[in-house]
Amino acid sequence: MIASRKSYPARKEEREYRQSFRSFFWTMAIAVVLALLLRMFVIETIRVEGPSMQPTLHTNERVLIEKITLPFSMPERNDIVVCQFERQSEPFVKRVIGLPGETIEIRNGDVYINGAPLEEDTYGSGKRPRDMAAVTIPEDCVFVMGDNRANSADSCVYGPIEKSRIRGIVVLRFWPLNAITTF
């Protein structure tokens, strides 16, 4: 049987449709892989829950964390980080207070680093309700606390946190839009 000329344009349209579908599929697959890689290794968004970082951050605010610098350096004092404490399933947003090798102590609600009072309370609010005996921070660990000292489950409860348990450093609050702030 001889193919008629009328069927040729239909095959051409079908071939173009398949090529278009394949192109769309591969474009979407590449976009998904890139998005996953970005989320795993570069940036991530987190929703803040709870009062522990007030007045700096509040419940339902959204922040952007960067993950690029963590493999190469320790977070610095005053950095806000997203971390995972042992035996806890949810991530926590906290501020780095103590660095490796330092000794942290809480007396009369005030934080002391290596015996000197922490000169920080431009962001901290309230005093810690209980004293804490001196703790020396191990290598590759940091001591984190919430800015709302009286209402925060942090390193005072869980101990210093290993660098490997830090998911990223908060660099931007982007929601709500009227409160956009870089950190």
CSV table of C-alpha atoms in Angstrom, one decimal:
chain,number,residue,atom,x,y,z
A,1,MET,CA,0.0,0.0,0.0
A,2,ILE,CA,1.3,3.5,-0.9
A,3,ALA,CA,1.1,6.2,1.7
A,4,SER,CA,-0.9,9.2,0.8
A,5,ARG,CA,0.4,12.7,0.9
A,6,LYS,CA,-2.2,13.7,3.4
A,7,SER,CA,-0.7,11.5,6.1
A,8,TYR,CA,2.8,13.0,5.9
A,9,PRO,CA,1.9,16.4,7.6
A,10,ALA,CA,0.1,14.5,10.4
A,11,ARG,CA,3.3,12.4,11.1
A,12,LYS,CA,5.4,15.6,11.0
A,13,GLU,CA,3.0,17.3,13.5
A,14,GLU,CA,3.1,14.2,15.7
A,15,ARG,CA,6.9,14.1,15.6
A,16,GLU,CA,7.1,17.8,16.5
A,17,TYR,CA,4.7,17.3,19.3
A,18,ARG,CA,6.8,14.4,20.7
A,19,GLN,CA,9.9,16.5,20.4
A,20,SER,CA,8.2,19.4,22.2
A,21,PHE,CA,7.0,17.1,25.0
A,22,ARG,CA,10.5,15.6,25.4
A,23,SER,CA,12.0,19.1,25.5
A,24,PHE,CA,9.5,20.2,28.1
A,25,PHE,CA,10.0,17.0,30.2
A,26,TRP,CA,13.9,17.4,30.2
A,27,THR,CA,13.6,21.1,31.0
A,28,MET,CA,11.4,20.3,34.0
A,29,ALA,CA,13.6,17.4,35.2
A,30,ILE,CA,16.7,19.7,35.1
A,31,ALA,CA,14.8,22.4,36.9
A,32,VAL,CA,13.7,20.0,39.7
A,33,VAL,CA,17.2,18.6,40.1
A,34,LEU,CA,18.7,22.1,40.3
A,35,ALA,CA,16.1,23.2,42.8
A,36,LEU,CA,16.9,20.1,45.0
A,37,LEU,CA,20.6,20.7,44.8
A,38,LEU,CA,20.1,24.4,45.7
A,39,ARG,CA,18.0,23.4,48.7
A,40,MET,CA,20.4,20.7,49.8
A,41,PHE,CA,23.7,22.7,49.5
A,42,VAL,CA,23.1,26.4,49.0
A,43,ILE,CA,19.9,28.0,50.4
A,44,GLU,CA,16.7,27.0,52.3
A,45,THR,CA,13.7,28.7,53.7
A,46,ILE,CA,12.5,28.1,57.3
A,47,ARG,CA,9.3,29.2,59.1
A,48,VAL,CA,10.0,30.5,62.6
A,49,GLU,CA,7.9,28.9,65.4
A,50,GLY,CA,7.7,29.8,69.0
A,51,PRO,CA,8.7,32.8,71.1
A,52,SER,CA,12.4,31.9,71.8
A,53,MET,CA,13.9,34.4,69.4
A,54,GLN,CA,11.7,37.4,70.3
A,55,PRO,CA,12.1,40.3,69.8
A,56,THR,CA,14.4,39.5,66.8
A,57,LEU,CA,12.1,36.9,65.1
A,58,HIS,CA,8.5,36.0,65.7
A,59,THR,CA,6.2,33.0,65.0
A,60,ASN,CA,5.3,32.6,61.3
A,61,GLU,CA,8.0,34.8,60.0
A,62,ARG,CA,10.0,33.2,57.2
A,63,VAL,CA,13.8,33.3,56.9
A,64,LEU,CA,16.3,32.3,54.3
A,65,ILE,CA,19.4,30.4,55.4
A,66,GLU,CA,22.6,29.9,53.5
A,67,LYS,CA,24.6,26.7,53.7
A,68,ILE,CA,27.6,27.4,51.6
A,69,THR,CA,30.0,28.7,54.3
A,70,LEU,CA,29.4,26.0,56.9
A,71,PRO,CA,31.6,23.3,55.4
A,72,PHE,CA,34.5,25.8,55.4
A,73,SER,CA,34.2,27.8,58.6
A,74,MET,CA,32.5,27.9,62.0
A,75,PRO,CA,29.6,30.2,62.6
A,76,GLU,CA,30.6,33.4,64.4
A,77,ARG,CA,29.3,34.8,67.6
A,78,ASN,CA,25.9,36.6,67.2
A,79,ASP,CA,25.1,34.6,64.0
A,80,ILE,CA,21.5,33.3,63.9
A,81,VAL,CA,21.5,29.6,62.9
A,82,VAL,CA,19.1,26.9,62.3
A,83,CYS,CA,20.1,23.8,64.2
A,84,GLN,CA,18.9,20.3,65.1
A,85,PHE,CA,19.4,19.3,68.8
A,86,GLU,CA,19.8,15.6,69.6
A,87,ARG,CA,16.5,13.8,70.4
A,88,GLN,CA,14.5,16.6,68.7
A,89,SER,CA,12.8,16.2,65.4
A,90,GLU,CA,12.2,19.9,64.6
A,91,PRO,CA,14.9,22.4,63.7
A,92,PHE,CA,15.4,25.3,66.1
A,93,VAL,CA,16.4,28.9,65.3
A,94,LYS,CA,19.0,30.2,67.8
A,95,ARG,CA,21.8,32.7,68.2
A,96,VAL,CA,25.5,31.6,68.5
A,97,ILE,CA,26.7,32.8,71.9
A,98,GLY,CA,29.8,30.7,72.6
A,99,LEU,CA,32.6,29.4,70.4
A,100,PRO,CA,34.9,26.4,70.6
A,101,GLY,CA,37.2,26.5,73.6
A,102,GLU,CA,35.3,29.2,75.5
A,103,THR,CA,33.7,28.6,78.9
A,104,ILE,CA,30.1,29.7,79.3
A,105,GLU,CA,28.4,30.2,82.6
A,106,ILE,CA,25.1,31.8,83.7
A,107,ARG,CA,25.0,33.6,87.1
A,108,ASN,CA,22.0,35.6,88.4
A,109,GLY,CA,20.5,35.4,84.9
A,110,ASP,CA,23.5,36.9,83.1
A,111,VAL,CA,25.7,35.1,80.6
A,112,TYR,CA,29.5,35.0,81.2
A,113,ILE,CA,32.1,34.0,78.7
A,114,ASN,CA,35.5,33.1,80.1
A,115,GLY,CA,34.5,34.9,83.3
A,116,ALA,CA,33.5,38.2,81.6
A,117,PRO,CA,29.9,39.3,81.1
A,118,LEU,CA,28.6,38.9,77.6
A,119,GLU,CA,28.3,42.3,76.0
A,120,GLU,CA,25.5,41.5,73.8
A,121,ASP,CA,22.2,42.4,75.1
A,122,THR,CA,21.2,44.7,72.2
A,123,TYR,CA,19.2,41.7,71.0
A,124,GLY,CA,18.8,39.5,74.1
A,125,SER,CA,15.6,40.1,76.2
A,126,GLY,CA,15.1,38.9,79.7
A,127,LYS,CA,17.3,37.0,82.0
A,128,ARG,CA,17.8,33.3,82.2
A,129,PRO,CA,15.6,32.1,85.1
A,130,ARG,CA,18.2,29.5,86.3
A,131,ASP,CA,21.9,29.6,86.8
A,132,MET,CA,24.1,27.3,84.8
A,133,ALA,CA,27.4,25.9,85.9
A,134,ALA,CA,30.4,26.6,83.8
A,135,VAL,CA,30.6,24.6,80.6
A,136,THR,CA,33.6,24.5,78.2
A,137,ILE,CA,32.6,24.3,74.6
A,138,PRO,CA,34.3,21.4,72.8
A,139,GLU,CA,36.1,21.8,69.4
A,140,ASP,CA,33.7,21.8,66.4
A,141,CYS,CA,30.8,22.9,68.7
A,142,VAL,CA,29.0,26.1,69.5
A,143,PHE,CA,26.8,27.3,72.3
A,144,VAL,CA,23.4,28.7,71.1
A,145,MET,CA,20.7,30.5,73.0
A,146,GLY,CA,17.4,32.1,72.1
A,147,ASP,CA,17.1,35.9,72.3
A,148,ASN,CA,14.2,35.5,74.6
A,149,ARG,CA,16.4,34.2,77.4
A,150,ALA,CA,13.5,33.4,79.8
A,151,ASN,CA,11.6,31.3,77.3
A,152,SER,CA,14.1,29.3,75.2
A,153,ALA,CA,15.1,25.6,75.0
A,154,ASP,CA,18.7,25.9,73.9
A,155,SER,CA,22.2,24.9,74.7
A,156,CYS,CA,21.5,25.6,78.4
A,157,VAL,CA,19.1,22.6,78.2
A,158,TYR,CA,20.7,20.4,75.5
A,159,GLY,CA,24.4,21.4,75.8
A,160,PRO,CA,26.7,22.7,73.1
A,161,ILE,CA,25.8,21.8,69.6
A,162,GLU,CA,28.0,20.1,67.0
A,163,LYS,CA,28.7,22.1,63.8
A,164,SER,CA,27.4,19.1,61.8
A,165,ARG,CA,23.9,19.7,63.4
A,166,ILE,CA,23.7,23.3,62.1
A,167,ARG,CA,21.7,23.4,58.9
A,168,GLY,CA,22.5,27.0,57.9
A,169,ILE,CA,23.0,30.6,58.9
A,170,VAL,CA,20.1,33.0,58.7
A,171,VAL,CA,20.8,35.8,56.3
A,172,LEU,CA,17.4,37.3,55.5
A,173,ARG,CA,13.9,37.6,57.0
A,174,PHE,CA,11.7,37.9,53.9
A,175,TRP,CA,8.2,37.4,55.4
A,176,PRO,CA,6.2,39.4,56.3
A,177,LEU,CA,7.2,41.8,53.5
A,178,ASN,CA,7.0,44.9,55.7
A,179,ALA,CA,9.7,43.4,58.0
A,180,ILE,CA,12.3,42.4,55.4
A,181,THR,CA,15.7,42.4,57.2
A,182,THR,CA,19.2,41.1,56.5
A,183,PHE,CA,21.3,39.6,59.3
